[in-house]
Every structure is written in structure tokens, then in C-alpha cells.
mmCIF file of C-alpha atoms in Angstrom:
data_model
loop_
_atom_site.group_PDB
_atom_site.id
_atom_site.type_symbol
_atom_site.label_atom_id
_atom_site.label_comp_id
_atom_site.label_asym_id
_atom_site.label_seq_id
_atom_site.Cartn_x
_atom_site.Cartn_y
_atom_site.Cartn_z
ATOM 1 C CA UNK A 2 21.846 38.216 33.036
ATOM 2 C CA UNK A 3 21.202 41.102 35.404
ATOM 3 C CA UNK A 4 24.266 42.142 37.302
ATOM 4 C CA UNK A 5 24.805 40.684 40.747
ATOM 5 C CA UNK A 6 25.781 44.090 42.058
ATOM 6 C CA UNK A 7 22.473 45.641 41.124
ATOM 7 C CA UNK A 8 20.089 42.898 42.231
ATOM 8 C CA UNK A 9 21.614 40.428 44.687
ATOM 9 C CA UNK A 10 21.756 41.288 48.428
ATOM 10 C CA UNK A 11 25.381 41.198 49.491
ATOM 11 C CA UNK A 12 25.764 41.418 53.230
ATOM 12 C CA UNK A 13 24.489 42.671 56.545
ATOM 13 C CA UNK A 14 20.777 43.214 56.976
ATOM 14 C CA UNK A 15 20.055 42.369 53.331
ATOM 15 C CA UNK A 16 21.471 38.847 53.483
ATOM 16 C CA UNK A 17 18.762 36.217 53.107
ATOM 17 C CA UNK A 18 16.210 38.489 51.468
ATOM 18 C CA UNK A 19 14.555 37.422 48.243
ATOM 19 C CA UNK A 20 16.199 38.822 45.132
ATOM 20 C CA UNK A 21 14.322 41.170 42.861
ATOM 21 C CA UNK A 22 14.611 40.745 39.097
ATOM 22 C CA UNK A 23 14.029 42.789 35.971
ATOM 23 C CA UNK A 24 11.026 42.671 33.657
ATOM 24 C CA UNK A 25 10.977 41.643 30.021
ATOM 25 C CA UNK A 26 10.494 45.345 29.248
ATOM 26 C CA UNK A 27 13.719 46.244 31.034
ATOM 27 C CA UNK A 28 15.566 43.418 29.286
ATOM 28 C CA UNK A 29 14.265 44.555 25.883
ATOM 29 C CA UNK A 30 15.397 48.094 26.623
ATOM 30 C CA UNK A 31 18.921 46.953 27.514
ATOM 31 C CA UNK A 32 19.169 44.829 24.371
ATOM 32 C CA UNK A 33 17.897 47.738 22.258
ATOM 33 C CA UNK A 34 20.477 50.054 23.816
ATOM 34 C CA UNK A 35 23.336 47.646 23.085
ATOM 35 C CA UNK A 36 22.223 47.051 19.490
ATOM 36 C CA UNK A 37 21.682 50.748 18.779
ATOM 37 C CA UNK A 38 24.988 51.774 20.351
ATOM 38 C CA UNK A 39 26.684 49.324 17.977
ATOM 39 C CA UNK A 40 24.798 50.716 14.966
ATOM 40 C CA UNK A 41 25.130 54.429 15.662
ATOM 41 C CA UNK A 42 28.446 54.684 17.495
ATOM 42 C CA UNK A 43 30.260 51.505 16.503
ATOM 43 C CA UNK A 44 30.653 50.623 20.161
ATOM 44 C CA UNK A 45 30.380 47.006 21.257
ATOM 45 C CA UNK A 46 29.439 46.449 24.896
ATOM 46 C CA UNK A 47 28.828 43.511 27.208
ATOM 47 C CA UNK A 48 26.888 45.629 29.730
ATOM 48 C CA UNK A 49 24.053 48.092 29.083
ATOM 49 C CA UNK A 50 22.955 50.699 31.619
ATOM 50 C CA UNK A 51 19.282 51.662 31.556
ATOM 51 C CA UNK A 52 17.095 54.053 33.491
ATOM 52 C CA UNK A 53 13.976 52.518 35.020
ATOM 53 C CA UNK A 54 10.664 54.419 35.145
ATOM 54 C CA UNK A 55 11.173 55.241 38.823
ATOM 55 C CA UNK A 56 14.465 57.005 38.085
ATOM 56 C CA UNK A 57 16.969 54.394 39.262
ATOM 57 C CA UNK A 58 19.563 52.823 36.986
ATOM 58 C CA UNK A 59 20.391 49.163 36.384
ATOM 59 C CA UNK A 60 23.166 47.466 34.484
ATOM 60 C CA UNK A 61 22.274 44.360 32.490
ATOM 61 C CA UNK A 62 24.732 41.911 30.969
ATOM 62 C CA UNK A 63 24.535 41.513 27.204
ATOM 63 C CA UNK A 64 24.632 37.829 26.342
ATOM 64 C CA UNK A 65 25.477 38.323 22.664
ATOM 65 C CA UNK A 66 25.816 41.141 20.146
ATOM 66 C CA UNK A 67 26.331 40.983 16.404
ATOM 67 C CA UNK A 68 26.194 43.285 13.397
ATOM 68 C CA UNK A 69 24.897 41.809 10.140
ATOM 69 C CA UNK A 70 24.143 43.729 6.895
ATOM 70 C CA UNK A 71 22.983 46.923 8.561
ATOM 71 C CA UNK A 72 21.118 45.263 11.432
ATOM 72 C CA UNK A 73 22.386 44.903 14.989
ATOM 73 C CA UNK A 74 21.052 42.146 17.253
ATOM 74 C CA UNK A 75 21.628 41.933 21.006
ATOM 75 C CA UNK A 76 20.464 39.303 23.474
ATOM 76 C CA UNK A 77 19.772 39.463 27.222
ATOM 77 C CA UNK A 78 19.058 36.541 29.545
ATOM 78 C CA UNK A 79 16.007 37.332 31.672
ATOM 79 C CA UNK A 80 16.665 37.177 35.421
ATOM 80 C CA UNK A 81 13.442 37.311 37.440
ATOM 81 C CA UNK A 82 15.316 37.103 40.739
ATOM 82 C CA UNK A 83 13.563 34.790 43.187
ATOM 83 C CA UNK A 84 10.149 35.187 41.558
ATOM 84 C CA UNK A 85 8.711 32.058 39.862
ATOM 85 C CA UNK A 86 8.396 33.933 36.565
ATOM 86 C CA UNK A 87 7.642 31.882 33.451
ATOM 87 C CA UNK A 88 10.288 33.799 31.480
ATOM 88 C CA UNK A 89 13.110 33.425 34.001
ATOM 89 C CA UNK A 90 16.235 32.286 32.159
ATOM 90 C CA UNK A 91 14.812 32.956 28.703
ATOM 91 C CA UNK A 92 16.889 34.778 26.099
ATOM 92 C CA UNK A 93 15.209 37.965 24.955
ATOM 93 C CA UNK A 94 16.655 39.553 21.824
ATOM 94 C CA UNK A 95 16.246 42.823 19.953
ATOM 95 C CA UNK A 96 17.133 43.616 16.357
ATOM 96 C CA UNK A 97 17.556 47.289 15.470
ATOM 97 C CA UNK A 98 17.616 48.630 11.917
ATOM 98 C CA UNK A 99 17.941 52.311 11.031
ATOM 99 C CA UNK A 100 15.221 53.853 8.864
ATOM 100 C CA UNK A 101 14.647 57.252 7.301
ATOM 101 C CA UNK A 102 11.328 57.946 9.015
ATOM 102 C CA UNK A 103 11.667 59.388 12.519
ATOM 103 C CA UNK A 104 10.354 57.532 15.539
ATOM 104 C CA UNK A 105 10.364 53.856 16.511
ATOM 105 C CA UNK A 106 8.494 51.118 14.662
ATOM 106 C CA UNK A 107 7.935 48.012 16.801
ATOM 107 C CA UNK A 108 7.843 44.520 15.265
ATOM 108 C CA UNK A 109 6.967 41.222 16.951
ATOM 109 C CA UNK A 110 9.845 38.815 16.436
ATOM 110 C CA UNK A 111 9.721 35.086 17.002
ATOM 111 C CA UNK A 112 8.324 34.339 20.456
ATOM 112 C CA UNK A 113 6.570 37.680 20.974
ATOM 113 C CA UNK A 114 2.832 37.683 20.467
ATOM 114 C CA UNK A 115 0.492 39.856 18.436
ATOM 115 C CA UNK A 116 -2.723 41.342 19.828
ATOM 116 C CA UNK A 117 -5.817 39.911 18.108
ATOM 117 C CA UNK A 118 -8.633 40.879 20.473
ATOM 118 C CA UNK A 119 -9.991 44.219 21.648
ATOM 119 C CA UNK A 120 -9.723 45.302 25.270
ATOM 120 C CA UNK A 121 -5.964 45.365 25.818
ATOM 121 C CA UNK A 122 -3.918 48.544 26.104
ATOM 122 C CA UNK A 123 -2.269 47.712 22.770
ATOM 123 C CA UNK A 124 -4.448 47.944 19.619
ATOM 124 C CA UNK A 125 -5.369 44.876 17.607
ATOM 125 C CA UNK A 126 -2.648 43.944 15.126
ATOM 126 C CA UNK A 127 0.187 45.431 17.161
ATOM 127 C CA UNK A 128 3.043 43.513 18.787
ATOM 128 C CA UNK A 129 2.294 42.640 22.419
ATOM 129 C CA UNK A 130 4.833 45.133 23.742
ATOM 130 C CA UNK A 131 3.196 47.167 26.477
ATOM 131 C CA UNK A 132 3.244 50.983 26.674
ATOM 132 C CA UNK A 133 5.891 51.380 29.399
ATOM 133 C CA UNK A 134 8.488 49.156 27.684
ATOM 134 C CA UNK A 135 7.777 50.954 24.394
ATOM 135 C CA UNK A 136 8.374 54.317 26.050
ATOM 136 C CA UNK A 137 11.539 53.097 27.765
ATOM 137 C CA UNK A 138 12.942 51.934 24.432
ATOM 138 C CA UNK A 139 11.951 55.181 22.688
ATOM 139 C CA UNK A 140 13.573 57.313 25.390
ATOM 140 C CA UNK A 141 16.840 55.392 25.407
ATOM 141 C CA UNK A 142 17.111 55.279 21.630
ATOM 142 C CA UNK A 143 16.452 58.999 21.412
ATOM 143 C CA UNK A 144 19.290 59.638 23.855
ATOM 144 C CA UNK A 145 21.632 57.601 21.666
ATOM 145 C CA UNK A 146 20.379 59.389 18.546
ATOM 146 C CA UNK A 147 21.141 62.743 20.167
ATOM 147 C CA UNK A 148 24.603 61.512 21.159
ATOM 148 C CA UNK A 149 25.304 60.404 17.588
ATOM 149 C CA UNK A 150 23.585 63.435 16.001
ATOM 150 C CA UNK A 151 21.307 61.020 14.174
ATOM 151 C CA UNK A 152 17.996 62.351 12.807
ATOM 152 C CA UNK A 153 16.383 59.208 11.443
ATOM 153 C CA UNK A 154 14.268 56.540 13.109
ATOM 154 C CA UNK A 155 14.475 52.909 14.144
ATOM 155 C CA UNK A 156 12.806 49.615 13.385
ATOM 156 C CA UNK A 157 12.901 47.564 16.581
ATOM 157 C CA UNK A 158 12.077 43.856 16.467
ATOM 158 C CA UNK A 159 11.709 42.141 19.841
ATOM 159 C CA UNK A 160 11.811 38.360 20.163
ATOM 160 C CA UNK A 161 12.025 35.737 22.919
ATOM 161 C CA UNK A 162 13.599 32.352 22.338
ATOM 162 C CA UNK A 163 10.974 29.614 22.815
ATOM 163 C CA UNK A 164 8.447 32.327 23.612
ATOM 164 C CA UNK A 165 5.582 30.603 21.880
ATOM 165 C CA UNK A 166 6.116 27.489 23.993
ATOM 166 C CA UNK A 167 6.535 29.488 27.206
ATOM 167 C CA UNK A 168 3.329 31.405 26.423
ATOM 168 C CA UNK A 169 1.370 28.175 26.812
ATOM 169 C CA UNK A 170 1.993 28.555 30.571
ATOM 170 C CA UNK A 171 0.444 32.028 30.601
ATOM 171 C CA UNK A 172 -3.008 33.519 29.960
ATOM 172 C CA UNK A 173 -1.960 35.112 26.660
ATOM 173 C CA UNK A 174 -4.019 32.829 24.445
ATOM 174 C CA UNK A 175 -7.190 33.574 26.366
ATOM 175 C CA UNK A 176 -6.441 37.299 26.174
ATOM 176 C CA UNK A 177 -6.134 37.116 22.397
ATOM 177 C CA UNK A 178 -2.340 37.443 22.281
ATOM 178 C CA UNK A 179 -1.264 34.976 19.602
ATOM 179 C CA UNK A 180 2.185 33.707 18.683
ATOM 180 C CA UNK A 181 4.111 34.198 21.892
ATOM 181 C CA UNK A 182 4.666 36.215 25.029
ATOM 182 C CA UNK A 183 4.006 39.802 26.009
ATOM 183 C CA UNK A 184 6.789 42.266 26.797
ATOM 184 C CA UNK A 185 5.667 43.660 30.125
ATOM 185 C CA UNK A 186 6.580 45.906 33.025
ATOM 186 C CA UNK A 187 5.518 49.180 34.584
ATOM 187 C CA UNK A 188 8.424 49.686 37.010
ATOM 188 C CA UNK A 189 11.079 47.576 35.299
ATOM 189 C CA UNK A 190 11.499 45.515 38.470
ATOM 190 C CA UNK A 191 10.123 42.066 39.259
ATOM 191 C CA UNK A 192 9.450 41.772 42.987
ATOM 192 C CA UNK A 193 9.451 38.176 44.260
ATOM 193 C CA UNK A 194 5.987 36.763 44.815
ATOM 194 C CA UNK A 195 4.386 40.179 44.362
ATOM 195 C CA UNK A 196 1.920 38.612 41.869
ATOM 196 C CA UNK A 197 1.894 41.918 39.997
ATOM 197 C CA UNK A 198 2.123 40.279 36.565
ATOM 198 C CA UNK A 199 -0.634 37.824 37.446
ATOM 199 C CA UNK A 200 -2.874 40.604 38.727
ATOM 200 C CA UNK A 201 -2.239 42.561 35.523
ATOM 201 C CA UNK A 202 -3.338 39.511 33.502
ATOM 202 C CA UNK A 203 -6.518 39.235 35.571
ATOM 203 C CA UNK A 204 -7.299 42.882 34.913
ATOM 204 C CA UNK A 205 -6.595 42.420 31.211
ATOM 205 C CA UNK A 206 -8.942 39.435 31.085
ATOM 206 C CA UNK A 207 -11.757 41.512 32.539
ATOM 207 C CA UNK A 208 -10.988 44.362 30.132
ATOM 208 C CA UNK A 209 -11.040 42.010 27.149
ATOM 209 C CA UNK A 210 -14.400 40.590 28.221
ATOM 210 C CA UNK A 211 -15.848 44.093 28.545
ATOM 211 C CA UNK A 212 -14.467 45.268 25.217
ATOM 212 C CA UNK A 213 -16.062 42.267 23.517
ATOM 213 C CA UNK A 214 -19.508 42.853 25.083
ATOM 214 C CA UNK A 215 -19.277 39.790 27.351
ATOM 215 C CA UNK A 216 -21.623 40.485 30.254
ATOM 216 C CA UNK A 217 -21.148 37.264 32.256
ATOM 217 C CA UNK A 218 -17.672 36.215 33.376
ATOM 218 C CA UNK A 219 -16.532 33.302 35.501
ATOM 219 C CA UNK A 220 -13.507 33.792 37.761
ATOM 220 C CA UNK A 221 -11.896 30.393 38.285
ATOM 221 C CA UNK A 222 -8.991 29.053 40.308
ATOM 222 C CA UNK A 223 -7.759 26.350 37.936
ATOM 223 C CA UNK A 224 -8.458 23.943 35.118
ATOM 224 C CA UNK A 225 -11.073 21.866 36.956
ATOM 225 C CA UNK A 226 -13.178 24.862 37.955
ATOM 226 C CA UNK A 227 -12.760 26.391 34.476
ATOM 227 C CA UNK A 228 -14.078 23.240 32.831
ATOM 228 C CA UNK A 229 -17.024 23.182 35.193
ATOM 229 C CA UNK A 230 -17.861 26.853 34.564
ATOM 230 C CA UNK A 231 -17.737 26.447 30.791
ATOM 231 C CA UNK A 232 -19.933 23.362 30.948
ATOM 232 C CA UNK A 233 -22.458 24.890 33.361
ATOM 233 C CA UNK A 234 -22.791 28.319 31.761
ATOM 234 C CA UNK A 235 -21.707 27.722 28.159
ATOM 235 C CA UNK A 236 -19.181 30.545 28.343
ATOM 236 C CA UNK A 237 -16.569 31.239 25.679
ATOM 237 C CA UNK A 238 -12.858 31.304 26.534
ATOM 238 C CA UNK A 239 -12.820 35.108 26.713
ATOM 239 C CA UNK A 240 -15.422 34.987 29.500
ATOM 240 C CA UNK A 241 -13.183 32.851 31.740
ATOM 241 C CA UNK A 242 -10.898 34.786 34.097
ATOM 242 C CA UNK A 243 -8.079 32.635 35.456
ATOM 243 C CA UNK A 244 -7.637 34.163 38.911
ATOM 244 C CA UNK A 245 -5.653 31.416 40.646
ATOM 245 C CA UNK A 246 -5.733 32.279 44.338
ATOM 246 C CA UNK A 247 -6.287 36.000 43.808
ATOM 247 C CA UNK A 248 -9.986 36.493 44.559
ATOM 248 C CA UNK A 249 -9.270 40.037 45.694
ATOM 249 C CA UNK A 250 -7.721 41.044 42.366
ATOM 250 C CA UNK A 251 -11.001 40.170 40.619
ATOM 251 C CA UNK A 252 -13.388 41.719 43.115
ATOM 252 C CA UNK A 253 -11.513 44.975 43.613
ATOM 253 C CA UNK A 254 -11.109 45.515 39.879
ATOM 254 C CA UNK A 255 -14.795 44.830 39.234
ATOM 255 C CA UNK A 256 -15.737 47.601 41.630
ATOM 256 C CA UNK A 257 -14.275 50.057 39.125
ATOM 257 C CA UNK A 258 -14.929 48.032 35.960
ATOM 258 C CA UNK A 259 -18.255 46.245 36.478
ATOM 259 C CA UNK A 260 -19.814 43.494 34.404
ATOM 260 C CA UNK A 261 -23.381 42.238 34.503
ATOM 261 C CA UNK A 262 -22.785 38.925 36.274
ATOM 262 C CA UNK A 263 -19.876 37.205 38.034
ATOM 263 C CA UNK A 264 -19.589 33.509 38.803
ATOM 264 C CA UNK A 265 -16.910 32.546 41.315
ATOM 265 C CA UNK A 266 -15.863 28.947 40.635
ATOM 266 C CA UNK A 267 -13.237 27.249 42.774
ATOM 267 C CA UNK A 268 -12.271 24.126 44.637
ATOM 268 C CA UNK A 269 -14.048 23.625 47.929
ATOM 269 C CA UNK A 270 -10.910 24.329 49.974
ATOM 270 C CA UNK A 271 -10.277 27.688 48.328
ATOM 271 C CA UNK A 272 -13.930 28.659 48.612
ATOM 272 C CA UNK A 273 -13.665 27.853 52.322
ATOM 273 C CA UNK A 274 -10.611 30.069 52.755
ATOM 274 C CA UNK A 275 -12.308 32.870 50.831
ATOM 275 C CA UNK A 276 -15.465 32.481 52.934
ATOM 276 C CA UNK A 277 -13.332 33.393 55.947
ATOM 277 C CA UNK A 278 -12.358 36.655 54.257
ATOM 278 C CA UNK A 279 -9.022 35.652 52.720
ATOM 279 C CA UNK A 280 -8.631 37.461 49.393
ATOM 280 C CA UNK A 281 -5.469 35.475 48.539
ATOM 281 C CA UNK A 282 -6.046 31.785 49.208
ATOM 282 C CA UNK A 283 -2.537 30.509 48.423
ATOM 283 C CA UNK A 284 -1.153 28.136 51.045
ATOM 284 C CA UNK A 285 1.666 30.538 51.833
ATOM 285 C CA UNK A 286 -0.950 33.119 52.858
ATOM 286 C CA UNK A 287 -3.433 30.990 54.775
ATOM 287 C CA UNK A 288 -4.251 27.414 55.711
ATOM 288 C CA UNK A 289 -7.539 25.531 55.806
ATOM 289 C CA UNK A 290 -8.950 26.171 59.256
ATOM 290 C CA UNK A 291 -10.419 22.830 60.342
ATOM 291 C CA UNK A 292 -11.516 24.199 63.703
ATOM 292 C CA UNK A 293 -13.533 26.835 61.859
ATOM 293 C CA UNK A 294 -15.019 24.189 59.576
ATOM 294 C CA UNK A 295 -15.980 22.154 62.628
ATOM 295 C CA UNK A 296 -17.743 25.204 64.041
ATOM 296 C CA UNK A 297 -19.723 25.541 60.801
ATOM 297 C CA UNK A 298 -20.728 21.891 61.151
ATOM 298 C CA UNK A 299 -21.911 22.608 64.693
ATOM 299 C CA UNK A 300 -23.945 25.580 63.443
ATOM 300 C CA UNK A 301 -25.578 23.240 60.900
ATOM 301 C CA UNK A 302 -26.580 20.778 63.601
ATOM 302 C CA UNK A 303 -23.788 18.247 63.228
ATOM 303 C CA UNK A 304 -23.161 16.113 66.295
ATOM 304 C CA UNK A 305 -19.976 16.118 68.357
ATOM 305 C CA UNK A 306 -18.506 13.061 66.646
ATOM 306 C CA UNK A 307 -18.908 14.680 63.232
ATOM 307 C CA UNK A 308 -17.394 17.912 64.497
ATOM 308 C CA UNK A 309 -14.417 15.961 65.814
ATOM 309 C CA UNK A 310 -14.001 14.101 62.527
ATOM 310 C CA UNK A 311 -13.986 17.396 60.620
ATOM 311 C CA UNK A 312 -11.558 18.969 63.063
ATOM 312 C CA UNK A 313 -9.113 16.073 62.599
ATOM 313 C CA UNK A 314 -9.417 15.834 58.809
ATOM 314 C CA UNK A 315 -6.346 16.005 56.603
ATOM 315 C CA UNK A 316 -8.096 17.829 53.747
ATOM 316 C CA UNK A 317 -11.179 19.940 53.264
ATOM 317 C CA UNK A 318 -12.573 17.342 50.838
ATOM 318 C CA UNK A 319 -12.244 14.680 53.541
ATOM 319 C CA UNK A 320 -14.145 16.939 55.943
ATOM 320 C CA UNK A 321 -16.803 17.572 53.324
ATOM 321 C CA UNK A 322 -17.173 13.833 52.739
ATOM 322 C CA UNK A 323 -17.995 13.205 56.383
ATOM 323 C CA UNK A 324 -20.696 15.860 56.189
ATOM 324 C CA UNK A 325 -22.138 14.467 52.974
ATOM 325 C CA UNK A 326 -22.482 11.052 54.623
ATOM 326 C CA UNK A 327 -24.737 12.614 57.262
ATOM 327 C CA UNK A 328 -26.611 14.994 54.924
ATOM 328 C CA UNK A 329 -25.079 18.063 56.544
ATOM 329 C CA UNK A 330 -25.053 20.729 53.761
ATOM 330 C CA UNK A 331 -21.571 22.067 54.513
ATOM 331 C CA UNK A 332 -20.786 22.732 50.824
ATOM 332 C CA UNK A 333 -23.784 24.976 50.253
ATOM 333 C CA UNK A 334 -23.256 26.665 53.622
ATOM 334 C CA UNK A 335 -19.647 27.593 52.822
ATOM 335 C CA UNK A 336 -20.671 28.767 49.336
ATOM 336 C CA UNK A 337 -23.313 31.012 50.910
ATOM 337 C CA UNK A 338 -20.723 32.493 53.260
ATOM 338 C CA UNK A 339 -18.414 33.090 50.283
ATOM 339 C CA UNK A 340 -21.266 34.807 48.476
ATOM 340 C CA UNK A 341 -21.639 37.244 51.374
ATOM 341 C CA UNK A 342 -17.916 38.066 51.226
ATOM 342 C CA UNK A 343 -18.035 38.580 47.444
ATOM 343 C CA UNK A 344 -21.108 40.810 47.699
ATOM 344 C CA UNK A 345 -19.336 43.033 50.237
ATOM 345 C CA UNK A 346 -16.797 43.994 47.548
ATOM 346 C CA UNK A 347 -19.078 44.250 44.523
ATOM 347 C CA UNK A 348 -21.492 47.010 43.481
ATOM 348 C CA UNK A 349 -25.180 46.111 43.600
ATOM 349 C CA UNK A 350 -25.361 46.209 39.800
ATOM 350 C CA UNK A 351 -23.280 43.022 39.490
ATOM 351 C CA UNK A 352 -25.104 39.731 39.964
ATOM 352 C CA UNK A 353 -23.062 36.973 41.567
ATOM 353 C CA UNK A 354 -23.141 33.261 42.319
ATOM 354 C CA UNK A 355 -20.614 30.852 43.831
ATOM 355 C CA UNK A 356 -19.763 27.307 42.739
ATOM 356 C CA UNK A 357 -17.548 25.016 44.828
ATOM 357 C CA UNK A 358 -16.279 21.870 43.106
ATOM 358 C CA UNK A 359 -14.322 18.822 44.167
ATOM 359 C CA UNK A 360 -11.178 17.488 42.497
ATOM 360 C CA UNK A 361 -13.228 15.619 39.914
ATOM 361 C CA UNK A 362 -15.083 18.775 38.903
ATOM 362 C CA UNK A 363 -18.340 17.817 40.595
ATOM 363 C CA UNK A 364 -20.411 20.588 42.168
ATOM 364 C CA UNK A 365 -20.322 20.244 45.975
ATOM 365 C CA UNK A 366 -21.568 23.674 47.000
ATOM 366 C CA UNK A 367 -23.643 26.399 45.369
ATOM 367 C CA UNK A 368 -25.052 29.764 46.372
ATOM 368 C CA UNK A 369 -26.826 32.507 44.441
ATOM 369 C CA UNK A 370 -28.823 35.612 45.136
#
């Protein structure tokens, strides 16, 4: 568990703020430090101090530490602060064994995945431990080696209890990371609701598609829109980018890393929010604007009673239903507006279309160039 002193606001102007947490990479580093300190210096500790990439230091509680036949194993309980992180509360463990060869050899333990598909920053066949956590572990172990006047190397196995089960709630399988979770982090800190990990997964999905010569991707907001995209276009899993509410993360990344064709597939409500220019369509960021929808109905020739019905709707699907009853093409109109927004972010070389679906996965709006 990360220390309360380092992460939890205590008083004054900080009271009430959301807590930050520490990444799996930071937790792995702390566990590696505790295990290696036991091996090299014979020192058992219940707290490990680590230096984060930005230069600050954090102290992490060591949940358990044991020495067994030349191997030291330390565990850390992941604290993601107030972020809804899939790994919050999970036990991450590291086993360290000394070896004659210099340097650090990384092994995927139970619950940590292995890379099986090109396009990620880690080569195929390697444990899914990202570059920054690897470097953090190397740096800290080298410091301990210098302190102990040790000239050999280390074999570092990183595992996460129940990691394979937890990974089912992530995009790892689609990215080609098999057998568990990834050990992530670029700053060491998890900022509540920053979506940084999700955005990184979106970018990785696009990279994997490019590395595997996939020229048509579909960015989808959830399972219903994913199923529709796969059925409509016949795309493989690697061509599906699970973007959630983060339209902007897809479009901005494609400006620098283009593909041949992008299909935006989402529920009608999210397409409507995006059509208004919202790049994050989560309900905490923006609401469905029924007055705006009513104005679109007016622009399409809908009468005053229909406009009023749309304005007083409880859901966007209810509003759409009223329009469908009167043959007002609100779905296609909103999709066309969304297409204009998407085009404003994408280079001309990328083709694009927009599919809006209802809760049953039926197409209710479509636009293409």
C-alpha cells in the first residue's frame, strides 16, 4: 500500500481533493528494491523508497518479503488513489535472483502478460513490462549493486496476483498481450480520472494495427458498436480500437500516425455529443443537449410539436424514435455533422465514415464521404 503521507491530502487547501496513486511500474520497482536489498545487504524492510522519473521520491509499503533458496520475493499492494484503475488493490510481486551475467533479465511471472503481436514498444516474446518501469528497476538495482559492491546481474520476475483475470477487463488481449496484465507507467503516478492509461492503450491499438499492415480501423465506444463494426466491415480484432468516450485520443493520434480508413462507430447519444465538438463524451464531461437536438429537428423541417417532444425527451434514443416516426432523418443528419468534426482533425489521406447505432446494435445513422 502506498504511504498515506506521500499520497493522501492531509489538511487545509488539499482536503477534499482526489488522491493520486502509483503505477504498476512504481509498485514493481519498490518490490524489486525490497527483494534486492534483502539479497545483497541482508536487510529486511517494510517500506521501500523509490525515485520517480520526474525526480520526486515516494515510499511504498511492502506487504510481504521472504527469502527462499537464493531468491527473494517482495509484494506490494497497488494503490491507484481515487482513479478507477483495474489493478487497484491487486498484489504485485517481484522475485529477484542473482546471476553472473551483468544487467537485468526480465521474466513474466504469473499474471503478467507476454507480447505476441508487433506494434508495441516491447518486442514480440518479451514480458509486457514497459520501457520506463524497466529503466526504473534497472536504475534502482544498480544503485543497490554499487552500495553492496556487487558486480553481477539480476533475474527479475514480475507477477500480479489474479492478473490474468483482471486483464479480461482491459484491452490487452486485443493488443496481443497474452497471459495477463502489462506493467505500465511513464511518470510513476496515477492521476485520478486522467485517462492516461486508457489513452495509451488507444495509441497502442493504432500502432499494432499499423505494424500488422491493417489499413482500415474502426474506433468504437463499446461492445455493441464493436459487434456492429465487425459485422459490417468484416474486420479482425486487431482492427478494432476500443476508444470508450475518448474520440479525441483517436483523432489526434491519427494525425501523426495515419491509416488508410477510419470508421467511427458509436451509440447515437455519443455520436450526438461528438457532433457538437466534444472530444470526450463521458457524462462527467458533457450531457446530451436536447435543446440542440430540437434545433436540428427544426433545421430538418420538423414541426413544433416534434421539436417539443425532442426537447422534453429523457434519452437521445427516445428523441430519435419520435423523429423516425415522422421520417425526419435525424440519425443521418447527426452522423453527417460528426463526420465534419472528424474530418477537421484528420489529414486528407485518411478516409472516414460514421456509424451511429442504437442499444440493440441497429444502424440508426450513417455518413460517409
